[in-house]
XYZ file of C-alpha atoms in Angstrom:
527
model
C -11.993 -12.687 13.581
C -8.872 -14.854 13.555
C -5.233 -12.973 13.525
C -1.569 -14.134 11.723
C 1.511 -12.282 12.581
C 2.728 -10.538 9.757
C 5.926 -12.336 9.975
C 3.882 -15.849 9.722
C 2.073 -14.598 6.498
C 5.061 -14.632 4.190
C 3.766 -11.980 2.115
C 5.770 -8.841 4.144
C 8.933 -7.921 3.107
C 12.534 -8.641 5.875
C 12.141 -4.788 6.088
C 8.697 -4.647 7.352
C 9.079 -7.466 9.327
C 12.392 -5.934 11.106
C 10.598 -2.653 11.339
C 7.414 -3.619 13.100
C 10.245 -5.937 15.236
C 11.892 -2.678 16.352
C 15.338 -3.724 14.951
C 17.775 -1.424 16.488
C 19.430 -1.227 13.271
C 16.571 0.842 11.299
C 15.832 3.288 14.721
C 17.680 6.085 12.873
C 15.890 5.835 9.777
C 12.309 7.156 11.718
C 11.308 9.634 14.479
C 9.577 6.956 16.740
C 7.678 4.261 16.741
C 3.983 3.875 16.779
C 3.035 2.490 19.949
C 0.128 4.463 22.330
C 2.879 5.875 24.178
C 4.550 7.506 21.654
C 1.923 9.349 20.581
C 1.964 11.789 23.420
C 5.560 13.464 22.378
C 4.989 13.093 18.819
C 2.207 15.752 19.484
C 4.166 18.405 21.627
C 7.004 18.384 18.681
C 4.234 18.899 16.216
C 2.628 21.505 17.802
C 5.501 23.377 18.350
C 6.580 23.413 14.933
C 3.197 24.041 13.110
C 1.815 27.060 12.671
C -1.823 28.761 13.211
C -1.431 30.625 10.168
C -1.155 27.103 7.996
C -4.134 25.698 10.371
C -6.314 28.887 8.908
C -5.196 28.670 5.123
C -5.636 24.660 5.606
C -9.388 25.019 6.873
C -10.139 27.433 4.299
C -8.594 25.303 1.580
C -10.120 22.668 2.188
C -13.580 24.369 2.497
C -12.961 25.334 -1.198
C -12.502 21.858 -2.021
C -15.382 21.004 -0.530
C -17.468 24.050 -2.014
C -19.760 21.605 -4.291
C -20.113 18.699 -2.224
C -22.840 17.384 0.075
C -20.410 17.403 3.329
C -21.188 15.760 6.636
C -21.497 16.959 9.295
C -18.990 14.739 10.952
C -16.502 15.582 8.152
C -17.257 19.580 8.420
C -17.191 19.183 12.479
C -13.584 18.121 11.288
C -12.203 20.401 9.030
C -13.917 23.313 11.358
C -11.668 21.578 14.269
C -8.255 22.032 12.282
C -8.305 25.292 12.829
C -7.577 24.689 16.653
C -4.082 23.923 17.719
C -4.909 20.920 19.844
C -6.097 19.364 17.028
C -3.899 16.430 14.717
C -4.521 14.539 11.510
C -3.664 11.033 10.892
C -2.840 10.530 7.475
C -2.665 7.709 4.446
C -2.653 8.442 0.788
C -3.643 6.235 -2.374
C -3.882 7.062 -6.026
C -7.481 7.696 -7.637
C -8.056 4.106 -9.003
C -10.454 3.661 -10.731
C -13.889 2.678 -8.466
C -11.176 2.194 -5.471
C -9.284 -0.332 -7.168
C -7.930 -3.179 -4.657
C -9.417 -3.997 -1.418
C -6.580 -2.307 0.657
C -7.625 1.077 -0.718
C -10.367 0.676 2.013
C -8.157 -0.774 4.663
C -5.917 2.210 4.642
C -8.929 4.461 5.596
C -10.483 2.001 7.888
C -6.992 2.439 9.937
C -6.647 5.932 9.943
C -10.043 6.305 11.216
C -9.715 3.582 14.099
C -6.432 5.035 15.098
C -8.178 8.166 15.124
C -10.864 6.421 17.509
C -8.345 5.281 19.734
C -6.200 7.952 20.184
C -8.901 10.457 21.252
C -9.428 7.739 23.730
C -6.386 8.015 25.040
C -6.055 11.332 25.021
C -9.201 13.107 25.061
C -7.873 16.390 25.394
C -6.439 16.670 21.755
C -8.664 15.725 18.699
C -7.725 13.657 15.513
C -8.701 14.227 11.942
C -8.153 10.942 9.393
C -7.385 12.110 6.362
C -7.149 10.667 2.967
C -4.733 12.266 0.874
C -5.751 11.934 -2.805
C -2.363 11.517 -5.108
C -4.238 13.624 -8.128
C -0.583 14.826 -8.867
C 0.432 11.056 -10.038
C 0.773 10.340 -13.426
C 0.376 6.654 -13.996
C -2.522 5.890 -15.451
C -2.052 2.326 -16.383
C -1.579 1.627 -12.712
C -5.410 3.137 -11.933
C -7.823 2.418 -14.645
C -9.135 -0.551 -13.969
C -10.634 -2.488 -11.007
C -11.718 -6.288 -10.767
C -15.332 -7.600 -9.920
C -16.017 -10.992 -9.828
C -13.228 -12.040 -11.587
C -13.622 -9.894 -14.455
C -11.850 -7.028 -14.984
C -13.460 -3.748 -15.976
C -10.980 -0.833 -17.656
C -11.280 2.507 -18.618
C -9.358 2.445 -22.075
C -8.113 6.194 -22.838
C -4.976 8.437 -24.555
C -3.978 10.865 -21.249
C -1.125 12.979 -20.408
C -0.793 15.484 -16.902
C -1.755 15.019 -13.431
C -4.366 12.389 -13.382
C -6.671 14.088 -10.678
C -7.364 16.680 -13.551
C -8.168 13.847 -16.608
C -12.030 14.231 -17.545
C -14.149 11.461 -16.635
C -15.289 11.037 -20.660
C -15.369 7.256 -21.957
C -16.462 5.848 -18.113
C -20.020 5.842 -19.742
C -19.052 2.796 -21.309
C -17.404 1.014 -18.069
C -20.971 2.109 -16.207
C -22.719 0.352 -19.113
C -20.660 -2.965 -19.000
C -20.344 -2.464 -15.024
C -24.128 -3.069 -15.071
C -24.838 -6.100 -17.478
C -22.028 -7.684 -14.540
C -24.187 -7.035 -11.081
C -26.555 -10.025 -10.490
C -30.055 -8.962 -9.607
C -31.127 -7.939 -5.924
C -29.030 -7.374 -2.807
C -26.714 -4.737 -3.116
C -26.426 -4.375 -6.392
C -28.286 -0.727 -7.414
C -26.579 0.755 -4.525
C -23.071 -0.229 -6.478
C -24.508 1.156 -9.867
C -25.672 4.246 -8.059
C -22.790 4.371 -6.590
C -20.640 4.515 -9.947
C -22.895 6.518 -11.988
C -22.692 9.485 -9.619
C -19.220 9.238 -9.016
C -17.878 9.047 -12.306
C -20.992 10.127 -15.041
C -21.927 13.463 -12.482
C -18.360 14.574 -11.798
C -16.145 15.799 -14.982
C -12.611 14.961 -13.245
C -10.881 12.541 -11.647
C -10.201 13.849 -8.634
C -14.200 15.152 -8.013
C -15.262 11.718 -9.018
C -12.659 10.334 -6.278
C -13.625 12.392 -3.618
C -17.790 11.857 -4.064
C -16.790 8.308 -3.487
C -14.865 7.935 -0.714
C -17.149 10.467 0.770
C -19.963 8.151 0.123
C -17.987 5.448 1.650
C -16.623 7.092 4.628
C -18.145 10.571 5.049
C -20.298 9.633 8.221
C -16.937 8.592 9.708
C -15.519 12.345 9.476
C -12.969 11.290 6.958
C -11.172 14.830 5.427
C -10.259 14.175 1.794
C -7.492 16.375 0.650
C -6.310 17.152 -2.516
C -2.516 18.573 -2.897
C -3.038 20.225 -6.420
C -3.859 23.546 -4.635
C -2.805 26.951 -4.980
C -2.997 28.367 -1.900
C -1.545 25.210 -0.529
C 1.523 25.227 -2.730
C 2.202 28.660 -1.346
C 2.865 27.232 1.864
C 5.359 24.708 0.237
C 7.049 27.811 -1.360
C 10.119 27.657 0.523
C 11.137 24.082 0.138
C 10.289 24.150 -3.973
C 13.076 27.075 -3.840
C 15.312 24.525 -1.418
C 14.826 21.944 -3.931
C 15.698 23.692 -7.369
C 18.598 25.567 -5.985
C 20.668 23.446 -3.815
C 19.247 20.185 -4.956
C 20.147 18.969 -1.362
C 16.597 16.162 -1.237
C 19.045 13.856 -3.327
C 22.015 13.438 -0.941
C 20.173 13.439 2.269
C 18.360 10.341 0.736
C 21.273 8.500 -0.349
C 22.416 8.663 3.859
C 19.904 6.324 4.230
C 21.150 3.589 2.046
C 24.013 2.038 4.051
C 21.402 1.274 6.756
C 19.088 -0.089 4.103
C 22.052 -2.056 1.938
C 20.154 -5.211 2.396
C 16.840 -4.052 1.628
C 15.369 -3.259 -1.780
C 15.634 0.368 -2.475
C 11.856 1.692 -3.155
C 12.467 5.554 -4.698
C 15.825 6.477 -5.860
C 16.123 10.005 -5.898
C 16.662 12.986 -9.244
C 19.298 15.701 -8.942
C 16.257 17.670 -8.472
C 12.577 16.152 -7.476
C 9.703 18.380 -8.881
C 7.656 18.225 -11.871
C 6.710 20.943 -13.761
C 2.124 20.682 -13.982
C -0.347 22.205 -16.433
C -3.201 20.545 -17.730
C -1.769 17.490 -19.681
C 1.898 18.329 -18.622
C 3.788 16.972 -16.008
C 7.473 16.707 -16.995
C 10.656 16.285 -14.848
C 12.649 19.706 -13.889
C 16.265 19.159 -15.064
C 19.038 21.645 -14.668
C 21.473 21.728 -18.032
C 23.878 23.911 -19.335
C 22.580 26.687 -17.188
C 19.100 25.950 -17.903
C 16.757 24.858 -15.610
C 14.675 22.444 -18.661
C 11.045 20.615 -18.802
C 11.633 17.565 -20.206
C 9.912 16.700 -23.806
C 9.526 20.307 -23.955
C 10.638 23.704 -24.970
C 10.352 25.383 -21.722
C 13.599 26.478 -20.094
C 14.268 28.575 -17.722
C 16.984 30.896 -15.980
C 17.396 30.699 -12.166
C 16.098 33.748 -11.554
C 13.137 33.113 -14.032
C 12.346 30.036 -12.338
C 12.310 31.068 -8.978
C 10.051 34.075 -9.801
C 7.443 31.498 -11.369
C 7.582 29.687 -8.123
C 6.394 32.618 -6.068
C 3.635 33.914 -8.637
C 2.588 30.265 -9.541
C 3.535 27.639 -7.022
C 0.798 25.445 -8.169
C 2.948 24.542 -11.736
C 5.654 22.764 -9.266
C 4.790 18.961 -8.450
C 6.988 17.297 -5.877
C 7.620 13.560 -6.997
C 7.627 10.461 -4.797
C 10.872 11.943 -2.748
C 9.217 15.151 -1.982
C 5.512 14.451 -1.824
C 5.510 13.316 2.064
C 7.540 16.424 3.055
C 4.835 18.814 0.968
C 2.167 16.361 3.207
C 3.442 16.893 6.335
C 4.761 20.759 5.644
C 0.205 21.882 5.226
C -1.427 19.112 7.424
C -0.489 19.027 11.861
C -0.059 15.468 10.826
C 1.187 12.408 13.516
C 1.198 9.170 12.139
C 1.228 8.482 7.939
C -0.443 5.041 7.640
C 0.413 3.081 4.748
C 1.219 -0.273 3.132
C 4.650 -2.131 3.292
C 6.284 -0.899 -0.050
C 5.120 2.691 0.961
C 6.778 2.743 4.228
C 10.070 1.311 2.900
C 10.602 4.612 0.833
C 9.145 6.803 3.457
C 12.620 5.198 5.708
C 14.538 6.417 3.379
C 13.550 10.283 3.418
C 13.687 11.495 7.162
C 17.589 13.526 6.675
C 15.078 14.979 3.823
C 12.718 16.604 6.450
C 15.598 17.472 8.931
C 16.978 19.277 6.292
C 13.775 20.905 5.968
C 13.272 21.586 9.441
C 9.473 19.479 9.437
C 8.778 17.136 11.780
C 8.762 13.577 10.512
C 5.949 11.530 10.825
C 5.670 8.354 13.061
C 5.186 5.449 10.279
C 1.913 2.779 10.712
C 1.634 -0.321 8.653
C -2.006 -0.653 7.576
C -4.295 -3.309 8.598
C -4.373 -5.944 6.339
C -7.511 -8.222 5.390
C -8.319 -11.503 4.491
C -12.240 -11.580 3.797
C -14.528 -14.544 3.828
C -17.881 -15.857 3.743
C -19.438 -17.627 6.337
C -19.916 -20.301 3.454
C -16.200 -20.468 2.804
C -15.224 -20.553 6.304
C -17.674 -23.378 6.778
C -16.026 -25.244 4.294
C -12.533 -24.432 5.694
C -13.654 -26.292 9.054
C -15.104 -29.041 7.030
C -12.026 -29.373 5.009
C -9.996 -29.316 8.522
C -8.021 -26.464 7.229
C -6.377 -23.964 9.568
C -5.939 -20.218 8.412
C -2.701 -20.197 8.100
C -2.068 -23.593 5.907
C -4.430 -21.188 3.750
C -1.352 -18.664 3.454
C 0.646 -20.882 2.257
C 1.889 -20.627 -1.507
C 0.148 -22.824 -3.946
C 3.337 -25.877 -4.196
C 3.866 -25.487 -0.545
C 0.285 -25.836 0.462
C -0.177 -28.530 -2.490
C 2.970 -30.833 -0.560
C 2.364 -29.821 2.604
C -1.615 -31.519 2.485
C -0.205 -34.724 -0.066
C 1.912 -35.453 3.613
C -1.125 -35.033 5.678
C -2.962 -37.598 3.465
C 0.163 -39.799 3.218
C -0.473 -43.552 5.430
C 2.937 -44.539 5.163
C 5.228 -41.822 5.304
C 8.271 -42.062 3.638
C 11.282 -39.799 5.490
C 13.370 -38.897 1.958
C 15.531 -35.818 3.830
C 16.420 -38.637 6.407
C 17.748 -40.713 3.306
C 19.258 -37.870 1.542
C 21.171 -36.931 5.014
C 22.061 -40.650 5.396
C 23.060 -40.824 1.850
C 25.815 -37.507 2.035
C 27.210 -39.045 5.338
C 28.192 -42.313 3.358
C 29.179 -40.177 0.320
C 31.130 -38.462 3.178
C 33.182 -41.327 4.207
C 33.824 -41.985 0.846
C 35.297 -39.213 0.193
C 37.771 -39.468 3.309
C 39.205 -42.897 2.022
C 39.255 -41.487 -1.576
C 41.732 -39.076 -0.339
C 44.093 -41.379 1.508
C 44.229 -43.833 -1.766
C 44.448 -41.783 -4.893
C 43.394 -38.430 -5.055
C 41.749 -39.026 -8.813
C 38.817 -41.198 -7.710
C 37.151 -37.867 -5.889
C 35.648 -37.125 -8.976
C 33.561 -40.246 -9.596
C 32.791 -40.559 -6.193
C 31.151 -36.717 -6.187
C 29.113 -37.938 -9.924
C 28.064 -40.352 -8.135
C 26.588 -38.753 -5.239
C 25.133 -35.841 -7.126
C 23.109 -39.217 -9.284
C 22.211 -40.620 -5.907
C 20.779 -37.658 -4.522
C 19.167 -36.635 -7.628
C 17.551 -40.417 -8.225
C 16.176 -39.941 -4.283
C 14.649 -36.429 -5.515
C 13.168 -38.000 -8.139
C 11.477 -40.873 -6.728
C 10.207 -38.220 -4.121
C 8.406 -36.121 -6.551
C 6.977 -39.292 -8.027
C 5.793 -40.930 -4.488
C 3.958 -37.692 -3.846
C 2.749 -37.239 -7.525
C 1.162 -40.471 -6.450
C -0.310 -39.375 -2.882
C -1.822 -36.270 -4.901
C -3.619 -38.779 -7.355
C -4.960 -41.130 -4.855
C -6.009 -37.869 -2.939
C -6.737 -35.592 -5.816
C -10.536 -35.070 -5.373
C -9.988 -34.110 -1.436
C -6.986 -31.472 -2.050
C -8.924 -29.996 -5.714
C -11.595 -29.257 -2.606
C -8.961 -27.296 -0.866
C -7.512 -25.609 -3.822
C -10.524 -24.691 -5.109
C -10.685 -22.616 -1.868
C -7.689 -21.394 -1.513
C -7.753 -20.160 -5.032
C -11.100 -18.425 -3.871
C -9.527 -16.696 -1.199
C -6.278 -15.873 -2.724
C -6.412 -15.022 -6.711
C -3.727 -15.173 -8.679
C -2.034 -16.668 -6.140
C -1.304 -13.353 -4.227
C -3.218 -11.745 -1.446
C -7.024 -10.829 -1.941
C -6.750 -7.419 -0.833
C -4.347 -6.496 -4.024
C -7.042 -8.217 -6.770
C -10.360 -7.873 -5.448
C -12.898 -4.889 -5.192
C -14.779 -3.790 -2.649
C -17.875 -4.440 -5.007
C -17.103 -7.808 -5.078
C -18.252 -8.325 -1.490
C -20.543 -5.408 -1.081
C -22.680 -6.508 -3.779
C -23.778 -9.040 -0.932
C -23.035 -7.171 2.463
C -23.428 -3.464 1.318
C -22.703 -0.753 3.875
C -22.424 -3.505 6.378
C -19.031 -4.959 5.257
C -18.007 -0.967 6.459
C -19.509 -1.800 9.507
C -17.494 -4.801 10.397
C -14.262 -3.604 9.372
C -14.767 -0.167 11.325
C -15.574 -2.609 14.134
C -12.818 -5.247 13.711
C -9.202 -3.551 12.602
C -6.991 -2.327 14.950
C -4.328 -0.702 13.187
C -2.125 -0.722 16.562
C -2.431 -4.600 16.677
C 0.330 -6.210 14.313
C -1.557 -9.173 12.792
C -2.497 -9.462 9.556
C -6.908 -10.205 10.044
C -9.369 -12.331 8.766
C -12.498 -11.287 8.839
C -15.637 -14.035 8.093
C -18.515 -11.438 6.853
């Protein structure tokens, strides 16, 4: 395995990059950081401000979930242990795309398990649950129903309204079908089908069909697979839905957060108040007007006192959106550490005056391993190609210019000429001004031609380089383009299928043995 600070990549935002750099600037905007250490004192406040009673309605929730599922014993072993109060989850979320979706969908749970692994090593008098929190609340289907396998991408075409966890599985027949006629013969390739076909063609929803697969995938590892849509759950959240529609307090305590985040791009901008209103095919914003509290694009309104009774007799009909949904998280689960990628944790900074408001612990925040897979072909042809890993990052013109100067014999310095160029333009300038004031202007065309002739003759000299080079660098593009589609990272095009097809279970294997989720490199992995 070969490792790339994040910061080398150039594919993590200034936030991240400051964040995982412990910039004293953001130290407000998060409880504390996730080092070993910290993980000690992150557990006493949690344990003093979590309840038994949640730990038993948790367990038992949970068990209902689980009621028609082959469970393993690792992952029972797990959900029997939240019932203890030494015990902890570690916790990252995803949507319910379709077959997984991008690679990173099973880096996220490869972290929370490791970190799992190595805090019970650390201290082995407290266990630690990974948990995969299912967002079956979301609504965006466009963003879920599809997934790419060998460069083709398969989609689930279909009209759908509501919570997404609850959509029926009809139409995926026809993705199985053309799935199939895809999957070359031998190797892995059943397995996948299998795979498919009794996630999505045995299970009638969404959020069943999810959970078979990841606990397929990752059952053996103890993985707990939760899924927020729950009544008795919601009850617990009671309190804070009632915070929310009456004071409507989650939007200012959000907006405290901005002057320490001015230069960063705001991920979630809060609603006056942010819950959705659920049913099956419905889920609409909760607005407050002209007395009302109103679903959107519907007829239902409400009076205060209306509203609030149909949160105690049917919690489960209130959604939190993006602003609430880590507080509801981290109000039912004795959770440490949410794991997550970088545009998840940049919202997450903005929300912890949300949960001291609340009164709820805030979570210590993990970046997610990220992975950079590769066949022992390809990295045999990196070596031959005398490529290093991280001329591979590079983007596409950078990479491109950068390898035209490595072939370059006679290199030609043009900054050095440009640089000499502006330092006689410079001293032009000066006697322009002591002899008539009027010539500055043709002496700064002229310099803005000479500089731009010099540019010029520098994209043609390497346009040149590249043709007398082209059939050596189309090599190296060929496998850069391999390794990084679209010209973006791997693990936000490809499938899992993609490689499993070849490794099967085994590419598990050798993630659950290589990712560290503590160390701060971004990995690559040669399968």
């Amino acid at each position: 395995m070969f490792q790339i600070p994040y910061e080398q990549t150039g594919y993590f935002s200034k936030l991240m990059i400051d964040y995982l750099g412990k910039n004293n600037q953001l130290s407000s905007l998060y409880n504390r950081f996730p080092s070993i250490e910290n993980f000690k004192d992150q557990i006493l406040e949690k344990q003093t401000n979590f309840s038994s009673a949640n730990r038993e309605i948790l367990a038992e929730s949970l068990q209902n979930q689980y009621a028609h599922f082959s469970v393993t014993a690792a992952t029972q072993n797990n959900i029997n242990r939240l019932k203890d109060t030494t015990t902890f989850t570690v916790v990252t979320g995803h949507q319910l795309n379709l077959f997984t979706g991008p690679l990173y969908f099973l880096y996220k749970i490869v972290s929370t398990i490791n970190l799992c692994k190595e805090l019970k090593k650390t201290y082995p008098e407290y266990d630690f649950v990974p948990i995969y929190w299912m967002a079956t609340e979301d609504h965006d289907f466009d963003e879920i129903n599809f997934f790419n396998f060998n460069q083709k991408k398969f989609q689930w075409n279909k009209e759908v309204s509501g919570p997404v966890g609850r959509l029926n599985t009809d139409g995926l027949q026809a993705v199985f079908e053309e799935f199939k006629k895809h999957l070359p013969l031998g190797n892995h390739a059943n397995e996948l089908a299998n795979l498919f076909e009794n996630a999505y063609l045995k299970h009638h929803n969404l959020a069943d069909a999810t959970r078979f697969l990841a606990n397929e995938l990752f059952g053996n590892e103890g993985l707990v697979i939760i899924d927020g849509d729950d009544v008795a759950l919601k009850k617990l959240f009671i309190p804070h839905i009632k915070e929310e529609l009456t004071n409507q307090s989650s939007f200012k305590e959000v907006e405290k957060s901005y002057a320490i985040l001015k230069d960063a791009i705001i991920q979630v901008n809060p609603r006056e108040i942010n819950l959705f209103f659920i049913e099956d095919g419905l889920r609409e914003r909760i607005v407050f007007e002209d007395d009302f509290y109103k679903v959107l694009n519907t007829e239902l309104q409400f009076t205060r006192e209306e509203l609030l009774h149909l949160v105690d007799t049917n919690p489960e009909k209130f959604s939190p959106n993006v602003i609430l949904r880590p507080l509801y998280q981290e109000v039912i689960l004795p959770n440490l550490c949410y794991i997550g990628g970088g545009g998840e944790l940049a919202y997450w900074l903005e929300l912890k005056e949300v949960f001291t408001l609340h009164n709820i612990t805030f979570p210590m925040l993990l970046l997610r391993n990220s992975v950079l897979l590769a066949t022992e072909k390809q990295n045999q042809k990196r070596a031959k190609l005398n490529l290093s890993w991280e001329e591979l990052f590079l983007k596409t013109d950078e990479f491109q210019q950068k390898k035209t100067k490595d072939f370059a014999q006679n290199i030609f310095d043009f900054e050095q000429q440009k640089q000499f160029l502006k330092e006689q333009f410079a001293a032009l300038k000066e006697v322009a001004l002591q002899t008539n004031k009027s010539f500055i202007g043709a002496v700064n065309a002229q310099e803005v031609k000479q500089i731009k002739g010099l540019e010029n003759l520098e994209k043609r000299y390497f346009k040149a380089e590249r043709l007398k080079n082209q059939d050596h660098l189309d090599r190296m593009l060929d496998l850069k383009i391999a390794l990084f589609p679209n010209n973006s990272l791997q693990e936000r095009v490809d499938n899992f299928s993609t490689f499993y097809v070849d490794y099967g279970k085994e590419m598990m294997d050798i993630l659950l043995e290589n990712l560290n989720p503590l160390e701060q490199h971004f990995a690559v992995v040669v399968l």
